[in-house]
Coordinates of C-alpha atoms and ligand atoms in Angstrom, one line a residue:
M1353 CA 105.4 136.2 127.0
A1354 CA 108.2 137.0 125.4
L1355 CA 109.4 137.6 128.5
A1356 CA 108.6 133.9 129.7
I1357 CA 109.6 133.3 126.3
A1358 CA 113.0 134.1 126.4
R1359 CA 113.6 132.9 130.7
D1360 CA 112.8 129.1 129.2
L1361 CA 115.1 129.5 126.4
D1362 CA 117.9 130.1 129.7
M1363 CA 116.3 128.1 131.4
L1364 CA 116.8 125.5 128.6
G1365 CA 120.5 126.9 127.9
C1366 CA 120.2 127.3 124.3
K1367 CA 122.9 129.3 123.8
Q1368 CA 124.9 125.5 124.3
N1369 CA 122.8 124.2 122.4
N1370 CA 123.8 125.6 119.4
E1371 CA 124.9 122.1 117.4
R1372 CA 121.1 120.6 118.0
R1373 CA 119.1 120.2 114.2
Q1374 CA 116.9 123.6 114.6
N1375 CA 113.9 121.6 114.8
G1376 CA 114.5 119.4 117.1
L1377 CA 115.2 121.8 119.3
E1378 CA 111.8 123.8 118.6
G1379 CA 110.5 120.8 119.6
H1380 CA 112.2 120.9 122.6
I1381 CA 111.7 124.1 123.6
V1382 CA 108.0 124.2 122.7
T1383 CA 107.5 121.2 124.6
M1384 CA 109.1 122.8 127.9
F1385 CA 107.6 125.1 127.0
L1386 CA 103.7 123.5 127.0
R1387 CA 104.9 121.7 129.8
Y1388 CA 105.8 125.1 132.2
H1389 CA 102.3 126.7 130.9
H1390 CA 99.8 124.3 130.3
K1391 CA 98.8 124.8 134.1
C1392 CA 97.9 128.3 133.5
L1393 CA 97.4 128.7 129.7
S1394 CA 94.9 127.0 127.5
W1395 CA 95.8 124.8 125.0
S1396 CA 95.2 127.2 121.9
T1397 CA 96.4 130.2 123.8
T1398 CA 99.9 128.3 123.8
L1399 CA 99.5 127.9 120.5
T1400 CA 99.5 131.2 119.0
A1401 CA 102.5 131.4 122.2
K1402 CA 104.5 128.8 120.2
K1403 CA 104.0 129.9 116.4
F1404 CA 105.6 133.6 117.6
L1405 CA 107.7 130.7 120.0
R1406 CA 109.3 129.3 116.1
K1407 CA 109.6 132.8 114.8
F1408 CA 111.8 133.6 117.6
L1409 CA 113.7 131.1 117.6
Q1410 CA 114.2 130.4 114.0
S1411 CA 116.1 133.9 114.2
Y1412 CA 117.6 133.2 116.8
Q1413 CA 119.0 130.0 115.2
T1414 CA 120.6 132.2 112.6
R1415 CA 121.8 134.5 115.1
N1416 CA 123.9 131.4 117.4
S1417 CA 124.1 128.6 115.1
S1418 CA 126.4 127.6 112.6
S1419 CA 124.6 124.6 111.6
S1420 CA 120.9 124.0 110.5
N1421 CA 119.8 120.6 109.4
S1422 CA 116.3 120.3 108.9
K1423 CA 114.3 117.8 110.4
P1424 CA 113.6 114.8 109.1
Y1425 CA 110.6 113.9 107.6
F1426 CA 108.8 111.2 110.5
I1427 CA 105.7 109.6 109.3
T1428 CA 103.8 106.5 111.2
T1429 CA 101.3 104.2 110.5
P1430 CA 99.0 102.1 113.1
I1431 CA 100.9 99.3 115.2
F1432 CA 99.1 95.9 114.2
Y1433 CA 97.2 93.9 115.9
V1434 CA 98.4 90.5 115.8
N1435 CA 95.7 88.3 116.7
A1436 CA 96.3 87.2 113.5
A1437 CA 98.9 86.7 110.7
P1438 CA 99.2 90.0 108.7
H1439 CA 96.6 90.7 105.6
L1440 CA 97.0 92.9 102.2
G1441 CA 95.6 96.0 104.2
H1442 CA 98.8 96.2 106.8
L1443 CA 100.8 96.1 103.5
Y1444 CA 99.4 98.4 102.3
C1445 CA 98.9 101.2 105.4
C1446 CA 103.3 100.6 105.2
L1447 CA 103.2 101.1 101.8
L1448 CA 101.5 104.1 101.9
A1449 CA 103.8 104.9 104.5
D1450 CA 107.6 103.2 102.5
A1451 CA 106.3 105.0 99.3
S1452 CA 106.1 108.5 100.8
A1453 CA 109.3 108.1 103.2
R1454 CA 111.7 107.5 100.2
W1455 CA 110.0 110.6 98.4
Q1456 CA 110.9 113.0 100.6
T1457 CA 114.3 111.5 100.8
L1458 CA 114.2 111.2 96.9
K1459 CA 113.7 115.3 97.4
G1460 CA 117.3 115.4 99.8
R1461 CA 115.2 115.3 103.3
P1462 CA 115.9 112.3 105.3
S1463 CA 113.2 110.4 107.0
F1464 CA 111.8 108.7 109.8
F1465 CA 109.3 105.9 109.2
T1466 CA 107.9 104.4 112.6
T1467 CA 105.8 101.3 112.8
G1468 CA 105.1 98.2 114.5
T1469 CA 103.1 95.7 116.7
D1470 CA 99.9 96.4 118.9
E1471 CA 100.9 93.3 121.7
H1472 CA 98.6 93.9 124.8
G1473 CA 94.7 93.7 125.2
L1474 CA 92.0 90.8 125.5
K1475 CA 92.0 90.8 121.7
I1476 CA 95.5 89.2 121.9
Q1477 CA 95.1 86.9 125.6
Q1478 CA 91.8 85.5 124.0
A1479 CA 94.0 84.9 120.9
A1480 CA 96.8 83.3 122.1
A1481 CA 94.5 81.2 125.0
S1482 CA 93.0 79.9 121.9
C1483 CA 96.4 78.7 120.3
H1484 CA 96.8 77.3 123.6
Q1485 CA 100.0 79.7 124.2
L1486 CA 101.6 81.9 126.5
P1487 CA 100.6 85.4 125.3
G1488 CA 104.6 86.7 125.4
E1489 CA 105.5 83.7 122.3
F1490 CA 102.2 84.5 121.0
C1491 CA 103.1 87.5 120.0
D1492 CA 106.6 86.8 119.6
A1493 CA 105.3 85.0 116.2
V1494 CA 103.1 86.8 115.4
S1495 CA 105.2 89.7 115.0
K1496 CA 108.2 88.3 113.8
Q1497 CA 105.5 87.1 111.0
F1498 CA 104.8 91.1 110.4
K1499 CA 109.3 91.6 109.9
F1500 CA 108.9 89.5 107.7
L1501 CA 105.7 90.4 105.2
F1502 CA 107.6 94.5 106.1
D1503 CA 110.9 93.2 105.2
T1504 CA 110.3 90.9 101.8
A1505 CA 108.0 94.3 100.8
D1506 CA 110.9 96.1 101.3
I1507 CA 109.5 98.3 104.0
K1508 CA 112.4 100.5 104.5
Y1509 CA 111.1 101.9 108.2
D1510 CA 113.3 103.0 110.6
S1511 CA 112.1 101.5 114.0
F1512 CA 110.3 98.8 114.4
Q1513 CA 107.6 99.5 117.6
R1514 CA 106.3 97.0 119.3
T1515 CA 104.4 97.0 123.0
T1516 CA 105.6 94.4 124.8
D1517 CA 109.4 96.1 124.8
E1518 CA 110.7 97.6 128.1
R1519 CA 111.2 100.7 126.7
H1520 CA 107.4 101.3 125.7
I1521 CA 106.6 100.2 129.1
K1522 CA 108.6 102.3 130.2
A1523 CA 107.0 105.5 128.6
V1524 CA 103.2 104.3 128.9
T1525 CA 103.9 104.4 133.1
A1526 CA 105.7 107.7 132.4
F1527 CA 103.6 109.2 130.7
W1528 CA 100.1 108.0 132.7
R1529 CA 102.4 109.2 135.7
R1530 CA 102.7 112.3 133.7
L1531 CA 98.1 113.3 132.7
E1532 CA 98.3 111.7 136.9
K1533 CA 100.2 114.3 138.3
A1534 CA 98.4 116.7 135.6
G1535 CA 95.3 116.4 137.0
H1536 CA 93.2 114.2 134.2
I1537 CA 92.8 111.1 136.2
Y1538 CA 90.5 109.7 138.2
Q1539 CA 89.0 106.7 139.8
G1540 CA 85.8 106.3 138.7
S1541 CA 83.5 103.4 138.0
Y1542 CA 82.8 102.1 134.1
A1543 CA 79.1 100.9 133.5
G1544 CA 78.6 100.3 129.8
W1545 CA 79.8 98.6 126.2
Y1546 CA 82.4 96.5 124.5
S1547 CA 83.9 96.1 121.7
V1548 CA 86.5 92.8 122.3
S1549 CA 87.4 93.6 118.1
D1550 CA 87.9 96.9 118.1
E1551 CA 89.0 97.1 122.1
A1552 CA 86.4 100.1 122.8
F1553 CA 84.4 101.2 125.3
L1554 CA 80.6 102.6 123.5
T1555 CA 77.7 104.5 125.3
D1556 CA 73.8 103.3 123.2
E1557 CA 74.3 105.3 121.1
D1558 CA 77.1 103.7 119.5
V1559 CA 75.6 100.6 119.7
E1560 CA 72.2 98.5 118.0
E1561 CA 70.6 94.7 117.3
K1562 CA 71.6 92.9 114.4
T1563 CA 71.1 89.4 113.8
L1564 CA 74.2 87.2 113.2
S1565 CA 74.9 84.8 110.6
D1566 CA 74.2 81.8 112.7
G1567 CA 70.1 83.4 113.3
K1568 CA 71.2 85.0 116.9
T1569 CA 70.8 88.7 117.9
K1570 CA 73.1 90.6 120.0
K1571 CA 74.2 94.2 119.9
V1572 CA 77.2 94.9 117.7
S1573 CA 78.7 98.4 117.1
R1574 CA 77.5 100.8 114.7
E1575 CA 80.4 101.4 113.2
S1576 CA 82.4 97.9 113.1
G1577 CA 79.8 96.0 113.4
H1578 CA 81.7 93.7 116.0
V1579 CA 79.7 92.2 118.7
V1580 CA 79.7 93.9 122.3
I1581 CA 79.7 93.1 125.7
W1582 CA 77.8 94.7 128.5
T1583 CA 81.5 96.1 131.2
E1584 CA 80.6 97.2 134.3
E1585 CA 84.1 98.0 136.7
K1586 CA 85.5 99.9 139.0
N1587 CA 88.2 101.9 137.2
Y1588 CA 90.4 105.0 136.0
M1589 CA 88.7 107.9 133.5
F1590 CA 90.4 110.8 132.0
K1591 CA 88.9 113.4 131.5
L1592 CA 88.2 113.8 128.0
S1593 CA 85.0 116.1 127.8
D1594 CA 87.9 118.5 129.4
F1595 CA 89.5 118.8 126.0
Q1596 CA 86.4 119.7 123.9
Q1597 CA 87.7 123.3 123.0
D1598 CA 91.4 122.2 122.8
L1599 CA 90.5 119.3 120.2
L1600 CA 88.3 122.0 118.0
H1601 CA 91.5 124.5 117.6
W1602 CA 93.2 121.7 116.8
L1603 CA 90.7 121.5 114.3
N1604 CA 90.9 124.4 112.7
S1605 CA 94.0 123.7 111.9
H1606 CA 92.5 121.2 109.8
P1607 CA 94.5 118.3 111.0
I1608 CA 92.6 115.3 108.9
Y1609 CA 93.4 114.6 105.5
P1610 CA 90.5 114.2 103.6
T1611 CA 89.7 116.9 104.3
Q1612 CA 85.9 116.0 103.9
L1613 CA 86.1 113.8 107.1
E1614 CA 86.8 116.5 108.9
S1615 CA 82.7 116.9 109.9
Q1616 CA 83.3 113.7 111.4
V1617 CA 85.5 114.0 113.2
R1618 CA 83.8 117.6 114.6
H1619 CA 80.3 115.3 115.6
M1620 CA 82.1 113.2 117.4
V1621 CA 84.2 115.8 119.6
Q1622 CA 80.3 116.8 120.1
T1623 CA 79.9 114.4 122.8
L1624 CA 82.9 113.8 124.8
P1625 CA 81.9 111.6 127.9
D1626 CA 85.1 110.8 130.3
L1627 CA 86.8 107.7 129.1
S1628 CA 87.9 104.3 131.0
V1629 CA 91.9 104.3 130.8
T1630 CA 91.9 101.2 132.4
R1631 CA 90.4 97.6 132.3
D1632 CA 90.6 95.1 135.4
R1633 CA 93.2 93.3 136.2
E1634 CA 91.4 90.4 136.4
R1635 CA 89.8 90.9 133.0
L1636 CA 92.6 91.6 131.5
A1637 CA 95.8 90.4 132.4
W1638 CA 97.9 90.8 129.7
G1639 CA 99.1 94.8 129.5
I1640 CA 100.7 97.7 132.2
P1641 CA 99.6 97.7 134.8
V1642 CA 98.6 101.7 136.4
P1643 CA 101.5 102.9 138.0
G1644 CA 100.3 102.1 141.2
D1645 CA 97.1 100.3 141.3
D1646 CA 97.9 96.5 139.9
S1647 CA 94.2 95.6 140.1
Q1648 CA 94.1 98.2 137.2
T1649 CA 95.7 97.6 133.2
I1650 CA 96.3 100.1 131.2
Y1651 CA 93.1 100.1 128.1
V1652 CA 95.5 99.2 125.7
W1653 CA 94.2 102.0 123.3
L1654 CA 96.0 104.8 125.6
D1655 CA 98.9 101.7 125.1
A1656 CA 99.5 101.4 121.5
L1657 CA 98.6 105.2 121.0
I1658 CA 102.1 106.0 122.5
N1659 CA 104.3 103.7 120.3
Y1660 CA 104.7 106.6 118.5
I1661 CA 106.9 107.8 121.1
S1662 CA 107.8 105.6 123.0
A1663 CA 110.1 105.0 119.6
L1664 CA 111.3 109.0 119.8
G1665 CA 113.3 107.6 123.1
Y1666 CA 109.8 109.2 125.4
P1667 CA 110.0 109.9 128.2
H1668 CA 113.5 111.8 127.6
R1669 CA 113.1 115.4 127.1
D1670 CA 114.2 115.1 123.4
I1671 CA 111.4 113.1 121.1
S1672 CA 112.2 115.1 118.3
P1673 CA 111.4 114.9 115.2
W1674 CA 107.9 114.8 117.0
P1675 CA 105.4 116.4 116.0
P1676 CA 105.1 113.8 112.4
D1677 CA 104.8 115.3 108.9
C1678 CA 101.7 112.5 109.1
Q1679 CA 100.3 110.0 110.8
I1680 CA 99.1 107.2 108.5
I1681 CA 95.6 105.8 109.7
G1682 CA 93.0 103.4 108.2
K1683 CA 89.6 104.6 108.4
D1684 CA 88.2 102.3 111.6
I1685 CA 90.1 103.8 113.5
L1686 CA 89.5 107.5 113.6
R1687 CA 87.9 108.4 116.0
F1688 CA 91.4 106.7 118.3
H1689 CA 93.7 109.0 116.6
A1690 CA 91.6 112.2 115.7
V1691 CA 89.7 112.6 119.1
Y1692 CA 91.8 110.5 122.4
W1693 CA 95.2 111.0 120.9
P1694 CA 95.4 114.8 120.7
A1695 CA 93.2 114.6 123.6
F1696 CA 96.4 112.2 125.7
L1697 CA 99.0 114.5 123.4
I1698 CA 97.4 117.9 125.1
A1699 CA 97.1 116.7 128.1
A1700 CA 100.5 115.4 128.4
G1701 CA 102.0 118.9 126.9
L1702 CA 102.7 117.4 124.0
E1703 CA 101.9 119.1 120.2
P1704 CA 99.2 117.2 118.2
P1705 CA 99.4 115.5 115.0
P1706 CA 99.6 118.2 112.6
K1707 CA 98.0 115.6 110.1
L1708 CA 96.1 112.4 110.0
V1709 CA 95.9 111.1 106.7
V1710 CA 93.3 108.3 106.9
H1711 CA 92.9 105.6 103.8
S1712 CA 89.6 102.8 103.2
H1713 CA 89.8 99.3 103.2
W1714 CA 90.6 96.7 101.4
L1715 CA 88.0 94.1 100.1
A1716 CA 88.0 91.2 98.7
D1717 CA 85.9 90.6 95.6
N1718 CA 84.0 93.5 97.0
V1719 CA 83.7 91.6 100.1
K1720 CA 85.0 92.4 103.0
M1721 CA 87.7 90.8 104.4
S1722 CA 88.0 88.1 107.5
K1723 CA 88.9 85.1 108.8
S1724 CA 85.5 83.3 109.1
L1725 CA 85.4 83.8 105.2
G1726 CA 88.4 82.3 105.1
N1727 CA 88.6 85.8 102.0
V1728 CA 92.1 86.8 103.9
V1729 CA 94.4 88.4 100.7
D1730 CA 98.4 86.8 101.8
P1731 CA 100.4 89.4 100.9
V1732 CA 103.3 87.5 101.5
D1733 CA 101.7 84.9 98.5
K1734 CA 100.8 87.2 97.1
M1735 CA 104.3 88.8 96.4
G1736 CA 105.6 85.3 95.9
Q1737 CA 103.4 84.9 92.8
F1738 CA 103.6 88.6 90.8
G1739 CA 106.8 90.1 92.3
V1740 CA 107.4 92.0 95.1
D1741 CA 107.8 95.5 93.6
G1742 CA 104.4 94.2 90.7
F1743 CA 102.4 94.2 93.6
R1744 CA 103.7 97.1 95.8
Y1745 CA 102.5 99.0 91.9
F1746 CA 99.3 97.5 91.7
L1747 CA 98.6 98.5 95.8
L1748 CA 99.7 101.7 94.9
K1749 CA 98.4 102.7 91.7
E1750 CA 94.8 100.8 93.1
G1751 CA 94.5 101.7 96.6
S1752 CA 92.6 104.8 97.3
L1753 CA 91.9 106.6 99.9
S1754 CA 88.5 108.1 99.2
S1755 CA 86.8 104.9 99.2
D1756 CA 87.4 100.8 99.1
C1757 CA 88.7 98.7 96.8
S1758 CA 87.6 95.5 95.8
Y1759 CA 91.6 93.1 95.2
S1760 CA 91.4 90.7 92.6
D1761 CA 94.1 88.3 91.3
K1762 CA 92.4 89.3 88.0
R1763 CA 93.3 92.8 88.1
V1764 CA 96.4 92.6 90.0
A1765 CA 98.3 90.8 86.5
E1766 CA 96.0 93.0 84.6
R1767 CA 97.4 96.6 86.8
I1768 CA 101.2 94.7 86.3
N1769 CA 100.8 93.8 82.6
T1770 CA 99.4 97.4 81.0
D1771 CA 101.7 98.9 83.2
L1772 CA 105.3 97.5 84.0
A1773 CA 105.6 94.7 81.1
N1774 CA 104.0 96.6 78.2
T1775 CA 104.5 99.8 78.8
L1776 CA 107.9 100.5 81.1
G1777 CA 109.7 96.8 80.0
N1778 CA 108.7 97.5 76.6
L1779 CA 110.0 101.5 76.6
L1780 CA 112.6 99.8 77.5
G1781 CA 114.1 97.0 75.0
R1782 CA 113.3 99.4 72.7
C1783 CA 115.1 101.6 73.2
T1784 CA 118.3 99.4 74.3
A1785 CA 117.6 96.5 72.6
P1786 CA 121.5 95.9 70.3
S1787 CA 119.4 96.0 67.2
V1788 CA 119.2 99.6 67.2
N1789 CA 120.7 101.4 70.0
R1790 CA 124.1 99.4 68.4
T1791 CA 126.5 101.5 70.7
Q1792 CA 124.6 101.1 73.5
G1793 CA 124.4 104.3 75.1
L1794 CA 122.5 107.3 75.9
P1795 CA 123.2 109.7 72.2
S1796 CA 124.1 113.4 73.9
L1797 CA 121.0 116.0 73.1
S1798 CA 121.4 117.7 69.7
E1799 CA 118.9 120.7 69.4
E1800 CA 119.7 120.8 65.9
G1801 CA 117.9 117.5 65.5
L1802 CA 115.3 118.3 68.0
F1803 CA 113.8 121.0 65.8
E1804 CA 115.4 118.9 61.5
F1805 CA 112.9 115.9 63.2
L1806 CA 110.3 116.2 65.9
S1807 CA 107.1 117.9 65.4
Q1808 CA 106.7 120.8 67.5
E1809 CA 104.2 119.4 69.1
E1810 CA 106.9 117.0 69.7
R1811 CA 109.0 119.0 71.3
E1812 CA 106.5 120.6 73.7
A1813 CA 106.1 117.5 74.7
H1814 CA 109.5 116.5 75.8
H1815 CA 110.3 119.7 77.0
T1816 CA 107.3 119.2 79.9
L1817 CA 108.7 115.9 80.8
Y1818 CA 111.1 118.3 82.9
N1819 CA 108.5 119.2 85.1
L1820 CA 107.5 116.2 85.6
P1821 CA 109.2 115.7 89.4
E1822 CA 107.2 118.5 90.4
Q1823 CA 103.5 117.7 88.7
V1824 CA 104.6 114.0 90.6
D1825 CA 105.7 115.9 93.3
H1826 CA 102.6 117.6 94.2
L1827 CA 99.7 115.0 94.1
I1828 CA 102.5 112.9 96.3
E1829 CA 102.5 115.6 98.5
Q1830 CA 98.7 115.0 99.3
F1831 CA 99.3 111.6 98.8
Q1832 CA 98.1 110.4 96.0
F1833 CA 99.5 108.1 94.7
P1834 CA 97.1 106.8 92.0
K1835 CA 97.1 110.3 90.3
A1836 CA 101.1 110.1 90.8
L1837 CA 101.2 106.7 89.1
D1838 CA 98.8 108.1 86.1
L1839 CA 101.4 111.2 85.6
V1840 CA 104.4 108.8 84.5
M1841 CA 102.7 106.6 83.4
S1842 CA 101.0 109.0 80.6
K1843 CA 104.6 110.3 80.2
L1844 CA 105.7 106.9 79.1
H1845 CA 102.2 105.9 76.3
W1846 CA 103.5 109.8 75.0
A1847 CA 107.7 108.2 74.3
N1848 CA 106.2 104.5 73.5
A1849 CA 104.0 106.7 70.9
F1850 CA 106.1 108.6 69.5
V1851 CA 109.1 105.8 69.4
Q1852 CA 106.5 104.1 67.0
T1853 CA 105.6 107.8 64.8
H1854 CA 109.4 107.9 64.9
E1855 CA 111.2 103.7 64.2
P1856 CA 114.4 103.3 64.8
W1857 CA 114.6 99.7 64.0
V1858 CA 113.8 101.4 60.4
L1859 CA 116.4 104.4 61.4
S1860 CA 119.2 102.3 62.6
K1861 CA 119.3 99.3 58.9
I1862 CA 120.0 102.2 57.2
V1863 CA 122.2 103.6 59.5
A1864 CA 123.4 99.4 59.5
S1865 CA 123.2 99.7 55.7
G1866 CA 125.9 102.4 55.8
T1867 CA 128.0 100.7 57.8
M1868 CA 128.1 97.7 55.3
A1869 CA 128.5 99.5 52.2
E1870 CA 131.5 101.7 54.0
G1871 CA 133.9 100.2 51.9
R1872 CA 132.6 101.3 48.6
H1873 CA 133.2 104.3 48.3
D1874 CA 130.8 104.8 44.6
K1875 CA 127.7 103.6 46.7
R1876 CA 129.1 105.8 50.5
S1877 CA 128.8 108.9 49.0
Q1878 CA 125.4 108.6 47.1
Q1879 CA 124.7 107.0 50.6
E1880 CA 125.9 109.7 52.7
Y1881 CA 123.2 111.9 53.6
E1882 CA 120.4 109.2 54.1
I1883 CA 123.1 108.0 56.4
Q1884 CA 124.1 110.9 58.1
A1885 CA 120.2 112.1 58.7
A1886 CA 119.5 108.7 59.5
Q1887 CA 121.7 108.5 62.4
A1888 CA 121.2 112.1 63.7
H1889 CA 116.9 110.8 63.8
L1890 CA 118.5 107.8 65.3
D1891 CA 119.9 109.8 68.0
I1892 CA 117.0 111.6 68.8
V1893 CA 115.0 109.3 68.6
L1894 CA 116.7 107.7 71.2
H1895 CA 118.1 110.4 73.5
V1896 CA 114.4 111.9 74.2
A1897 CA 112.7 108.0 74.9
M1898 CA 115.9 107.7 77.3
E1899 CA 115.5 110.7 78.4
T1900 CA 111.4 109.9 79.5
L1901 CA 112.7 106.9 80.9
R1902 CA 115.7 108.1 83.2
V1903 CA 113.2 111.0 84.7
S1904 CA 110.4 108.6 84.8
G1905 CA 112.4 106.2 86.7
I1906 CA 113.7 107.7 89.3
I1907 CA 110.6 108.8 90.2
L1908 CA 109.3 105.3 90.6
Q1909 CA 112.6 105.3 93.0
A1910 CA 109.7 106.2 95.7
V1911 CA 107.2 103.4 94.9
V1912 CA 109.1 100.1 92.8
P1913 CA 113.0 100.5 94.0
D1914 CA 113.7 97.7 92.6
L1915 CA 112.5 97.6 89.2
S1916 CA 113.5 101.1 89.3
A1917 CA 117.3 101.0 90.6
R1918 CA 117.7 97.6 87.6
L1919 CA 116.3 100.2 84.9
L1920 CA 118.6 103.2 85.8
T1921 CA 121.6 100.7 86.1
R1922 CA 120.2 99.6 82.9
L1923 CA 119.9 103.3 81.0
G1924 CA 124.3 104.2 82.9
I1925 CA 122.9 106.1 85.5
S1926 CA 124.8 106.6 88.6
E1927 CA 123.9 105.7 91.5
S1928 CA 124.4 109.9 92.7
E1929 CA 122.7 111.1 89.6
R1930 CA 119.1 109.2 90.9
T1931 CA 118.1 112.5 93.2
Y1932 CA 114.3 114.5 92.7
R1933 CA 116.8 117.2 91.0
H1934 CA 118.3 115.1 88.8
A1935 CA 115.2 114.5 87.3
Q1936 CA 114.3 117.8 86.7
M1937 CA 117.3 118.2 84.3
P1938 CA 118.0 117.5 80.7
C1939 CA 121.3 115.3 80.3
T1940 CA 123.3 116.8 78.5
E1941 CA 125.8 115.4 78.9
G1942 CA 127.8 112.4 76.0
H1943 CA 127.2 109.2 74.9
R1944 CA 126.7 107.1 78.0
G1945 CA 127.3 103.1 78.3
L1946 CA 124.4 101.6 79.0
G1947 CA 124.4 98.6 82.2
E1948 CA 123.7 95.1 81.1
K1949 CA 120.6 93.5 79.7
I1950 CA 118.2 93.0 81.7
V1951 CA 114.0 91.5 81.5
L1952 CA 112.3 94.8 83.6
Y1953 CA 109.7 93.0 84.1
K1954 CA 107.7 89.5 82.5
K1955 CA 104.7 88.8 82.5
V1956 CA 102.4 87.6 85.0
D1957 CA 99.5 85.3 85.1
A1958 CA 96.3 86.1 87.4
G1959 CA 96.4 82.2 87.5
S1960 CA 93.0 80.0 87.6
Ligands
MSP1339 N1 96.0 98.3 116.7 C1 95.4 98.5 116.4 C2 96.7 100.5 115.7 C3 96.5 100.6 116.9 S1 97.4 102.3 116.3 C4 98.4 102.7 117.9 C5 95.1 98.5 115.0 N2 95.3 97.9 114.6 S2 94.8 96.7 113.1 O1 95.7 95.8 112.9 O2 93.5 96.9 113.6 O3 95.0 97.7 111.6 C6 96.3 97.9 111.3 C7 95.7 99.2 110.2 O4 95.4 98.1 109.3 C8 94.6 100.3 110.8 O5 95.1 101.5 109.9 C9 93.7 99.5 109.7 O6 92.8 100.8 109.7 C10 93.8 98.5 109.1 N3 93.7 97.9 108.0 C11 93.0 96.8 108.2 N4 92.0 96.2 107.3 C12 92.9 96.9 106.2 C13 91.6 96.3 105.1 N5 91.1 95.9 104.4 N6 92.6 97.3 104.0 C14 92.8 98.5 104.4 N7 93.8 98.8 105.8 C15 93.4 97.6 106.7 O7 93.5 99.8 114.4

């Protein structure tokens, strides 16, 4: 094995590639290794070899490389169907990725975040036809709406992959050829159920009879409830059944998160019929033709899944930063990402995803959102009503991976008013109001003040402030945004209560009375002690409260970027001092001046 690796290293000219990023190089070599050896070794054997190879490469790199930039944090969202306008659920999915990527950047790791639109398939073909539009024009228009939504919501994606882009089509064609050449595709025929809404092939066991709202009884998918149609056609099949052992081996590395879902995937892997990966072109013209057989169109899910690598320039040799650190998906598309996708990748000699983060769905007032019910929540509308950051905050604070959440305007307004306006905004106002903070600055830390004016409990609470970033980090790494935000809010609640106890407005009045009495020598001597004490007390109260705001503001940048930027600017924190590392350290430095006065977040109204 070591010999084979050493031979590959030489063949790949590692010595000339020293300047490549360490993990990019590793990924590249691992990929090449898998490609060369996949035919003679099982994927699980190559995985063990891969681990060995990584270690080998790390020591090789240490010896030979002067630069070793770390691999960017690579995160993906599903690409969104353009059959209808974007809704709340789509934004939520992207927000999880955006906040996670921003968090990594805050921690000093560059990130790469890809999203996009899924534009081929019968569903889109039919949607375009019902609008009397050509599919291409129809897709352009709806894809633009998704971009508009993400730009409005301050989603900082690095790549927006459309499946109708030339580079994607090239990638799909190359991927198909790779599967075909490796012998994983054969010509066959399919007879079974097809759900156009899910773009999924289903077996008899996957469907059931259901009486629909129009009184008619139809076959529907057990999983999604969508109507299915019987389909019989000649097409190409993927030998999914060959990958059962590989999939089980992959599952042993626990790539599914939340972990409770792993058993569901194991169950799916138990029966793996070969998968139809094309549709008759007469039925489905809107898609990528099979290379060398234009009577067939590539199955839309195979086409769509490849977006994750076409965004990286596949079929180029170097598709770093593949594999992704994390792929975010909704619970309805688990089978496609946890069964088909890793099988396709392994078949093509690529690494399967190490982590799939699966989230639940948003309902509207406890009812599934649907166009026919007319209850689809338009996120652009809502951001207009509640503000971009308020809406981002609400979704991340209330959304959950493990259970469906119900959307209502009332809940949004309550959440924003309680947390952003009352807790965060109020604390900022209390510490920066000119009547309290007369010098408009952050008083420097006085150890004496800490001991003289704060109780032991308060001192301890203040010291734990600098552990907050690490505690939050632990939760964000697991996509537990609600809990992470709870931690931040409870620190801010504590600071508000602390301010309430110490009444800086009273202290400030005492200090001011001393300023007024300055000229009068008789009174000055009487008040001197009291005023000095009030000043020292006021300084320490403002310091502690404003430090809580600074640390919280730095953390919140991942969730509410604009609001945090305004908060930190108001606190006088320069842009170079807003990293995770800065939040872990006390700001001991002298009296820095505040930025311009702001209203952090106005209270919002749920409307009628
Ligand atoms: N095009 C496929 C994905 C292909 S990825 C290679 C698709 N598109 S979708 O537009 O229907 O869904 C995209 C994502 O949005 C999915 O992860 C899905 O779970 C998510 N959501 C759709 N409705 C949702 C809610 N109501 N709530 C939260 N997320 C929801 O599937």
